[in-house]
């Protein structure tokens, strides 16, 4: 079926194509360069919602339980996910603190909440207030949510401190790793074309 008013540009060579609605599992390719234009994913909404809810639970665990316990000469110190951020603030490096806070806590949280805010009502045929704006924000958060960079920093610190102190990873660290995986899976399950299509249908 052709949707006459909908046209899509190939992101590789800019050739314009008329949009056809695809069946589940089908994939549209550029007729000039062969790049994938879009694919229809099976049960995209349900999978994305379930993965976003999982991410939200993992986010709560990662932010409330101890991240790492250090033991040095009998002195035990427990740190939280946010401890690194406060350390930066206390040392006057607030730009760095803000960057870490944004990339590891604020943007991932906004992304999860934004996904649920748009997808859950649409699944029940109701269009939430400012849905388009919020969904654009979700797509923007993709660029700024860089939890893997935070994790890389943690790994470097652990390797450096391993000889000096005893380090015990906490519940939050495991939850944080699982959160990175769950959020990546939610991204891959999400089908933006279907979200925009449903938003257009429900007015
Ligand atoms: Zn092309």
Coordinates of N, CA and C and ligand atoms in Angstrom, one line a residue:
X1 N 0.9 -1.2 0.0 CA 0.0 0.0 0.0 C 0.9 1.3 0.0
X2 N 0.6 2.2 -0.8 CA 1.4 3.4 -0.9 C 0.7 4.5 0.0
X3 N 1.6 5.2 0.7 CA 1.0 6.4 1.5 C 1.5 7.6 0.7
X4 N 0.6 8.2 -0.2 CA 1.0 9.1 -1.2 C 1.7 10.3 -0.7
X5 N 1.3 10.8 0.5 CA 1.9 12.1 1.0 C 3.2 11.9 1.7
X6 N 3.6 10.6 2.0 CA 4.8 10.4 2.8 C 6.0 10.0 1.9
X7 N 7.1 10.8 2.1 CA 8.3 10.6 1.3 C 9.4 10.5 2.3
X8 N 10.4 9.6 2.0 CA 11.5 9.5 2.9 C 12.8 9.6 2.1
X9 N 13.8 10.3 2.7 CA 15.1 10.5 2.0 C 16.1 9.4 2.5
X10 N 16.8 8.9 1.5 CA 17.9 7.9 1.9 C 18.9 8.7 2.7
X11 N 19.3 8.1 3.9 CA 20.3 8.9 4.7 C 21.7 8.8 4.2
X12 N 21.9 7.9 3.2 CA 23.3 7.8 2.6 C 23.4 8.7 1.3
X13 N 22.4 8.6 0.4 CA 22.6 9.3 -0.9 C 21.5 10.3 -1.1
X14 N 20.6 10.5 -0.2 CA 19.5 11.5 -0.3 C 18.5 11.3 -1.4
X15 N 18.4 10.2 -2.0 CA 17.4 9.9 -3.0 C 16.1 9.8 -2.3
X16 N 15.0 10.4 -2.9 CA 13.7 10.4 -2.2 C 12.9 9.2 -2.6
X17 N 12.2 8.6 -1.7 CA 11.4 7.4 -2.0 C 10.0 7.7 -1.4
X18 N 9.0 7.1 -2.1 CA 7.7 7.1 -1.5 C 7.6 6.0 -0.5
X19 N 6.9 6.3 0.6 CA 6.8 5.3 1.7 C 5.7 4.3 1.4
X20 N 6.1 3.0 1.6 CA 5.1 2.0 1.6 C 5.0 1.4 3.0
X21 N 3.8 1.0 3.4 CA 3.7 0.5 4.7 C 4.2 -1.0 4.6
X22 N 5.1 -1.3 5.5 CA 5.8 -2.6 5.5 C 5.0 -3.6 6.4
X23 N 5.2 -4.9 6.0 CA 4.7 -5.9 7.0 C 5.8 -6.2 8.0
X24 N 5.4 -6.9 9.1 CA 6.4 -7.1 10.1 C 7.5 -8.0 9.6
X25 N 8.7 -7.6 9.9 CA 9.9 -8.4 9.4 C 10.4 -8.0 8.1
X26 N 9.6 -7.1 7.4 CA 10.1 -6.6 6.1 C 11.0 -5.4 6.2
X27 N 11.8 -5.2 5.2 CA 12.8 -4.1 5.3 C 12.8 -3.4 4.0
X28 N 12.9 -2.0 4.0 CA 12.9 -1.2 2.8 C 14.3 -0.8 2.5
X29 N 14.7 -0.9 1.3 CA 16.1 -0.6 0.9 C 16.1 0.5 -0.2
X30 N 17.1 1.4 -0.2 CA 17.3 2.4 -1.2 C 17.4 1.8 -2.6
X31 N 16.7 2.3 -3.6 CA 16.8 1.7 -4.9 C 18.1 2.1 -5.6
X32 N 18.7 3.1 -5.1 CA 20.0 3.6 -5.8 C 21.2 3.0 -5.1
X33 N 21.3 3.1 -3.8 CA 22.6 2.7 -3.1 C 22.4 1.5 -2.3
X34 N 21.2 1.0 -2.1 CA 21.0 -0.2 -1.3 C 21.0 -0.1 0.2
X35 N 21.2 1.1 0.7 CA 21.2 1.3 2.2 C 19.8 1.0 2.7
X36 N 19.8 0.5 4.0 CA 18.5 0.2 4.6 C 17.8 1.5 4.9
X37 N 16.5 1.6 4.5 CA 15.7 2.9 4.8 C 15.0 2.7 6.1
X38 N 14.2 1.7 6.2 CA 13.6 1.4 7.5 C 13.1 -0.1 7.5
X39 N 12.9 -0.6 8.7 CA 12.4 -2.0 8.8 C 11.3 -1.9 9.8
X40 N 10.3 -2.8 9.6 CA 9.2 -2.9 10.6 C 9.6 -4.0 11.6
X41 N 9.7 -3.6 12.9 CA 10.1 -4.6 13.9 C 8.8 -5.2 14.5
X42 N 8.9 -6.5 14.8 CA 7.7 -7.2 15.4 C 7.5 -6.8 16.8
X43 N 6.3 -6.5 17.2 CA 6.0 -6.1 18.6 C 6.9 -5.1 19.2
X44 N 7.3 -4.1 18.4 CA 8.3 -3.1 18.8 C 7.8 -2.4 20.0
X45 N 6.5 -2.0 20.1 CA 6.0 -1.2 21.2 C 6.1 -2.0 22.5
X46 N 5.6 -3.2 22.5 CA 5.6 -4.1 23.7 C 7.0 -4.3 24.2
X47 N 7.9 -4.7 23.3 CA 9.3 -5.0 23.7 C 9.9 -3.7 24.3
X48 N 9.7 -2.6 23.6 CA 10.4 -1.4 24.1 C 9.8 -1.0 25.4
X49 N 8.5 -1.1 25.6 CA 7.9 -0.7 26.9 C 8.5 -1.6 28.0
X50 N 8.5 -3.0 27.8 CA 9.0 -3.9 28.8 C 10.5 -3.6 29.1
X51 N 11.3 -3.3 28.1 CA 12.7 -3.0 28.4 C 12.9 -1.7 29.1
X52 N 12.0 -0.7 28.8 CA 12.1 0.6 29.5 C 11.7 0.4 30.9
X53 N 10.7 -0.4 31.2 CA 10.3 -0.6 32.6 C 11.5 -1.3 33.4
X54 N 12.1 -2.3 32.7 CA 13.2 -3.0 33.3 C 14.3 -2.0 33.6
X55 N 14.6 -1.1 32.6 CA 15.6 -0.1 32.8 C 15.3 0.8 34.0
X56 N 14.0 1.2 34.1 CA 13.7 2.1 35.2 C 13.9 1.4 36.6
X57 N 13.6 0.1 36.7 CA 13.9 -0.6 38.0 C 15.4 -0.7 38.2
X58 N 16.2 -1.0 37.2 CA 17.6 -1.1 37.3 C 18.2 0.3 37.7
X59 N 17.6 1.4 37.1 CA 18.1 2.7 37.4 C 17.9 3.0 38.8
X60 N 16.7 2.6 39.4 CA 16.4 2.9 40.8 C 17.4 2.1 41.7
X61 N 17.7 0.8 41.3 CA 18.7 0.0 42.1 C 20.1 0.7 42.0
X62 N 20.5 1.1 40.8 CA 21.8 1.6 40.6 C 22.0 2.9 41.4
X63 N 20.9 3.6 41.7 CA 21.1 4.9 42.4 C 20.8 4.8 43.9
X64 N 20.4 3.7 44.4 CA 20.1 3.6 45.8 C 21.0 2.7 46.6
X65 N 21.6 1.7 45.9 CA 22.4 0.8 46.6 C 23.9 1.2 46.5
X66 N 24.8 0.6 47.4 CA 26.2 0.9 47.3 C 26.8 0.5 45.9
X67 N 27.7 1.3 45.4 CA 28.3 1.1 44.1 C 29.5 0.2 44.2
X68 N 30.3 0.7 45.2 CA 31.6 0.0 45.4 C 32.0 0.2 46.9
X69 N 32.6 -0.8 47.5 CA 33.2 -0.7 48.8 C 34.7 -0.8 48.7
X70 N 35.4 0.2 49.3 CA 36.9 0.2 49.3 C 37.3 -0.1 50.8
X71 N 38.4 -0.9 50.9 CA 39.0 -1.2 52.2 C 40.5 -1.0 52.1
X72 N 40.9 0.0 52.8 CA 42.4 0.4 52.8 C 42.9 0.5 54.2
X73 N 43.9 -0.3 54.6 CA 44.4 -0.3 56.0 C 43.3 -0.4 57.0
X74 N 42.3 -1.2 56.8 CA 41.3 -1.4 57.8 C 40.2 -0.3 57.8
X75 N 40.4 0.7 56.9 CA 39.3 1.7 56.8 C 38.4 1.4 55.6
X76 N 37.1 1.3 55.9 CA 36.2 0.9 54.9 C 35.4 2.1 54.5
X77 N 35.3 2.3 53.1 CA 34.5 3.4 52.6 C 33.6 2.9 51.5
X78 N 32.3 3.3 51.6 CA 31.3 2.9 50.7 C 31.0 4.1 49.7
X79 N 30.9 3.8 48.5 CA 30.5 4.9 47.6 C 29.2 4.5 46.8
X80 N 28.5 5.6 46.4 CA 27.3 5.5 45.6 C 27.6 5.9 44.2
X81 N 26.7 5.6 43.3 CA 26.9 6.1 41.9 C 27.1 7.6 41.8
X82 N 26.4 8.3 42.7 CA 26.5 9.8 42.7 C 27.7 10.3 43.4
X83 N 28.5 9.4 44.1 CA 29.6 9.9 44.9 C 30.6 10.6 44.0
X84 N 30.9 10.0 42.9 CA 31.9 10.6 41.9 C 31.5 12.1 41.6
X85 N 30.2 12.3 41.4 CA 29.8 13.6 41.0 C 30.0 14.6 42.1
X86 N 29.7 14.2 43.4 CA 29.9 15.1 44.5 C 31.3 15.4 44.8
X87 N 32.2 14.4 44.5 CA 33.7 14.6 44.7 C 34.1 15.7 43.8
X88 N 33.7 15.6 42.5 CA 34.0 16.7 41.6 C 33.6 18.1 42.1
X89 N 32.3 18.2 42.6 CA 31.8 19.4 43.0 C 32.6 19.9 44.2
X90 N 33.0 19.0 45.2 CA 33.7 19.4 46.4 C 35.1 19.9 46.0
X91 N 35.7 19.4 44.9 CA 37.0 19.8 44.5 C 37.0 21.0 43.6
X92 N 35.8 21.6 43.4 CA 35.6 22.8 42.6 C 35.6 22.5 41.1
X93 N 35.6 21.2 40.7 CA 35.6 20.9 39.3 C 34.1 20.7 38.9
X94 N 33.3 21.8 39.0 CA 31.9 21.6 38.8 C 31.5 21.4 37.4
X95 N 32.3 21.8 36.4 CA 31.9 21.6 35.0 C 32.0 20.1 34.7
X96 N 33.0 19.4 35.2 CA 33.2 18.0 35.1 C 32.1 17.2 35.8
X97 N 31.8 17.7 37.0 CA 30.8 17.1 37.8 C 29.4 17.1 37.1
X98 N 29.1 18.3 36.5 CA 27.9 18.5 35.8 C 27.8 17.5 34.6
X99 N 28.9 17.4 33.9 CA 29.0 16.5 32.7 C 28.7 15.1 33.1
X100 N 29.4 14.6 34.2 CA 29.2 13.2 34.6 C 27.8 13.0 35.1
X101 N 27.2 14.0 35.9 CA 25.9 13.9 36.3 C 24.9 13.8 35.2
X102 N 25.1 14.6 34.1 CA 24.2 14.6 33.0 C 24.3 13.3 32.2
X103 N 25.6 12.9 31.9 CA 25.8 11.7 31.0 C 25.4 10.4 31.7
X104 N 25.6 10.3 33.0 CA 25.4 9.0 33.7 C 24.1 8.9 34.5
X105 N 23.5 10.0 34.8 CA 22.2 10.0 35.6 C 21.1 10.7 34.9
X106 N 21.2 12.0 34.6 CA 20.1 12.8 34.2 C 19.5 12.4 32.8
X107 N 20.4 12.3 31.8 CA 19.9 11.9 30.4 C 19.4 10.5 30.3
X108 N 20.1 9.5 31.0 CA 19.5 8.2 30.9 C 18.1 8.2 31.6
X109 N 17.9 8.9 32.7 CA 16.6 8.9 33.4 C 15.6 9.6 32.4
X110 N 15.9 10.7 31.8 CA 15.0 11.4 31.0 C 14.6 10.5 29.8
X111 N 15.5 9.8 29.3 CA 15.3 8.9 28.1 C 14.3 7.8 28.5
X112 N 14.5 7.2 29.6 CA 13.6 6.1 30.1 C 12.2 6.7 30.3
X113 N 12.1 7.8 31.1 CA 10.8 8.3 31.4 C 10.1 8.8 30.1
X114 N 10.9 9.4 29.2 CA 10.3 10.0 27.9 C 9.7 8.8 27.1
X115 N 10.5 7.7 27.0 CA 10.0 6.6 26.2 C 8.7 6.1 26.8
X116 N 8.6 5.9 28.1 CA 7.4 5.4 28.7 C 6.2 6.4 28.5
X117 N 6.5 7.7 28.7 CA 5.5 8.7 28.6 C 4.9 8.7 27.2
X118 N 5.7 8.4 26.2 CA 5.1 8.4 24.8 C 4.5 7.1 24.4
X119 N 5.2 6.0 24.7 CA 4.8 4.7 24.2 C 3.6 4.1 24.9
X120 N 3.6 4.2 26.2 CA 2.5 3.5 27.0 C 1.1 4.1 26.6
X121 N 0.9 5.4 26.6 CA -0.5 5.9 26.1 C -0.7 5.5 24.7
X122 N 0.3 5.6 23.8 CA 0.0 5.3 22.4 C -0.4 3.9 22.2
X123 N 0.2 3.0 23.0 CA -0.2 1.6 23.0 C -1.7 1.4 23.3
X124 N -2.2 2.3 24.1 CA -3.6 2.3 24.5 C -4.5 3.3 23.7
X125 N -3.9 3.6 22.5 CA -4.6 4.5 21.5 C -5.0 5.9 22.1
X126 N -4.1 6.4 22.9 CA -4.3 7.8 23.4 C -3.0 8.5 23.2
X127 N -3.1 9.8 22.7 CA -1.9 10.5 22.4 C -1.6 11.5 23.6
X128 N -0.5 11.3 24.3 CA -0.2 12.1 25.4 C 0.2 13.6 25.0
X129 N 0.0 14.5 26.0 CA 0.3 15.9 25.7 C 1.8 16.1 25.3
X130 N 2.0 16.9 24.3 CA 3.3 17.2 23.8 C 4.1 16.0 23.4
X131 N 3.4 14.9 22.9 CA 4.1 13.7 22.5 C 5.2 13.9 21.6
X132 N 5.0 14.7 20.5 CA 6.1 14.8 19.5 C 7.3 15.5 20.1
X133 N 7.1 16.5 20.9 CA 8.2 17.2 21.6 C 9.0 16.2 22.5
X134 N 8.3 15.5 23.3 CA 8.9 14.5 24.2 C 9.7 13.4 23.4
X135 N 9.1 12.9 22.3 CA 9.8 11.9 21.6 C 11.0 12.4 20.9
X136 N 11.0 13.6 20.4 CA 12.2 14.2 19.9 C 13.3 14.3 20.9
X137 N 12.9 14.7 22.2 CA 13.8 14.8 23.3 C 14.4 13.4 23.6
X138 N 13.6 12.3 23.5 CA 14.1 11.0 23.7 C 15.2 10.7 22.7
X139 N 14.9 11.1 21.4 CA 15.9 10.8 20.4 C 17.2 11.6 20.6
X140 N 17.1 12.8 21.2 CA 18.2 13.6 21.5 C 19.1 13.0 22.6
X141 N 18.4 12.5 23.6 CA 19.0 11.9 24.8 C 20.0 10.8 24.4
X142 N 19.7 10.2 23.3 CA 20.6 9.1 22.8 C 22.0 9.6 22.7
X143 N 22.2 10.8 22.2 CA 23.6 11.4 22.1 C 24.2 11.6 23.4
X144 N 23.4 12.0 24.4 CA 24.0 12.5 25.6 C 24.1 11.5 26.8
X145 N 23.3 10.4 26.6 CA 23.4 9.4 27.7 C 24.6 8.5 27.4
X146 N 25.7 8.7 28.2 CA 26.9 8.0 27.9 C 27.3 7.2 29.2
X147 N 26.5 6.3 29.6 CA 26.8 5.6 30.8 C 28.0 4.7 30.6
X148 N 28.3 4.2 29.4 CA 29.4 3.3 29.1 C 30.7 4.0 29.4
X149 N 30.7 5.4 29.2 CA 31.9 6.1 29.5 C 32.2 6.1 31.0
X150 N 31.2 6.3 31.8 CA 31.3 6.3 33.2 C 31.8 4.9 33.7
X151 N 31.3 3.9 33.1 CA 31.7 2.5 33.4 C 33.2 2.3 33.1
X152 N 33.6 2.9 31.9 CA 35.0 2.8 31.5 C 35.9 3.5 32.6
X153 N 35.5 4.6 33.1 CA 36.2 5.4 34.2 C 36.3 4.5 35.4
X154 N 35.2 3.8 35.7 CA 35.2 2.9 36.9 C 36.2 1.8 36.7
X155 N 36.2 1.2 35.6 CA 37.2 0.1 35.3 C 38.6 0.6 35.4
X156 N 38.9 1.7 34.9 CA 40.3 2.3 35.0 C 40.7 2.5 36.4
X157 N 39.7 3.1 37.2 CA 40.0 3.3 38.6 C 40.2 2.0 39.4
X158 N 39.4 1.0 39.1 CA 39.5 -0.3 39.7 C 40.9 -0.9 39.4
X159 N 41.3 -0.9 38.2 CA 42.6 -1.4 37.8 C 43.7 -0.7 38.5
X160 N 43.6 0.6 38.6 CA 44.7 1.4 39.3 C 44.7 1.1 40.8
X161 N 43.5 1.0 41.4 CA 43.5 0.8 42.9 C 43.6 -0.6 43.4
X162 N 43.5 -1.6 42.4 CA 43.4 -3.0 42.8 C 44.5 -3.4 43.7
X163 N 45.8 -2.9 43.5 CA 46.9 -3.3 44.3 C 46.9 -2.7 45.6
X164 N 46.3 -1.5 45.7 CA 46.4 -0.7 47.0 C 45.3 -1.1 48.0
X165 N 44.1 -1.3 47.5 CA 42.9 -1.5 48.4 C 42.1 -2.7 48.0
X166 N 41.3 -3.1 48.9 CA 40.4 -4.2 48.6 C 39.1 -3.6 48.1
X167 N 38.7 -4.0 46.9 CA 37.5 -3.4 46.3 C 36.4 -4.4 46.1
X168 N 35.2 -4.1 46.7 CA 34.1 -5.0 46.5 C 33.0 -4.3 45.8
X169 N 32.7 -4.8 44.6 CA 31.6 -4.2 43.8 C 30.2 -4.5 44.5
X170 N 29.4 -3.4 44.5 CA 28.1 -3.5 45.1 C 26.9 -3.8 44.2
X171 N 25.7 -3.9 44.7 CA 24.5 -4.2 43.9 C 24.4 -3.1 42.8
X172 N 24.7 -1.9 43.1 CA 24.5 -0.8 42.2 C 25.4 -1.0 40.9
X173 N 26.6 -1.5 41.1 CA 27.5 -1.6 40.0 C 26.9 -2.7 39.0
X174 N 26.4 -3.8 39.6 CA 25.8 -4.8 38.7 C 24.6 -4.3 38.0
X175 N 23.8 -3.5 38.8 CA 22.5 -3.0 38.2 C 22.9 -2.0 37.1
X176 N 24.0 -1.2 37.3 CA 24.4 -0.2 36.3 C 24.8 -0.9 35.0
X177 N 25.5 -2.0 35.1 CA 26.0 -2.7 33.9 C 24.7 -3.3 33.2
X178 N 23.8 -3.9 34.0 CA 22.6 -4.4 33.4 C 21.7 -3.3 32.8
X179 N 21.7 -2.1 33.4 CA 21.0 -1.0 32.9 C 21.5 -0.6 31.5
X180 N 22.8 -0.6 31.3 CA 23.4 -0.2 30.0 C 22.9 -1.2 29.0
X181 N 22.9 -2.5 29.3 CA 22.5 -3.5 28.4 C 21.0 -3.4 28.1
X182 N 20.1 -3.2 29.1 CA 18.7 -3.1 28.9 C 18.3 -1.8 28.1
X183 N 19.0 -0.7 28.3 CA 18.7 0.5 27.6 C 19.1 0.4 26.1
X184 N 20.3 -0.3 25.9 CA 20.7 -0.6 24.5 C 19.7 -1.5 23.8
X185 N 19.2 -2.4 24.5 CA 18.2 -3.4 23.9 C 16.9 -2.6 23.6
X186 N 16.5 -1.7 24.5 CA 15.3 -0.9 24.3 C 15.4 0.0 23.1
X187 N 16.6 0.6 22.9 CA 16.9 1.4 21.7 C 16.8 0.5 20.4
X188 N 17.3 -0.7 20.5 CA 17.2 -1.5 19.3 C 15.8 -2.0 19.0
X189 N 15.0 -2.2 20.1 CA 13.6 -2.6 19.9 C 12.7 -1.5 19.4
X190 N 13.1 -0.3 19.7 CA 12.3 0.9 19.4 C 12.2 1.1 17.9
X191 N 11.0 1.4 17.3 CA 10.9 1.6 15.9 C 10.3 3.0 15.8
X192 N 11.2 4.0 15.6 CA 10.7 5.4 15.6 C 9.6 5.7 14.5
X193 N 9.7 5.0 13.3 CA 8.7 5.1 12.3 C 7.3 4.8 12.8
X194 N 7.3 3.7 13.5 CA 6.0 3.2 14.0 C 5.4 4.2 15.0
X195 N 6.3 4.8 15.9 CA 5.9 5.8 16.9 C 5.3 7.0 16.2
X196 N 6.0 7.5 15.1 CA 5.5 8.7 14.4 C 4.2 8.4 13.7
X197 N 4.1 7.2 13.1 CA 2.9 6.8 12.4 C 1.7 6.7 13.3
X198 N 1.9 6.1 14.5 CA 0.8 6.0 15.5 C 0.4 7.4 16.0
X199 N 1.4 8.3 16.2 CA 1.1 9.7 16.6 C 0.2 10.4 15.6
X200 N 0.5 10.1 14.3 CA -0.2 10.8 13.3 C -1.7 10.3 13.2
X201 N -1.8 9.0 13.4 CA -3.2 8.4 13.3 C -4.1 8.8 14.5
X202 N -3.5 8.9 15.7 CA -4.3 9.3 16.9 C -4.2 10.8 17.1
X203 N -5.2 11.5 16.8 CA -5.1 13.0 17.0 C -6.1 13.5 18.0
Ligands
LIG1 ZN1 20.5 5.7 -1.1

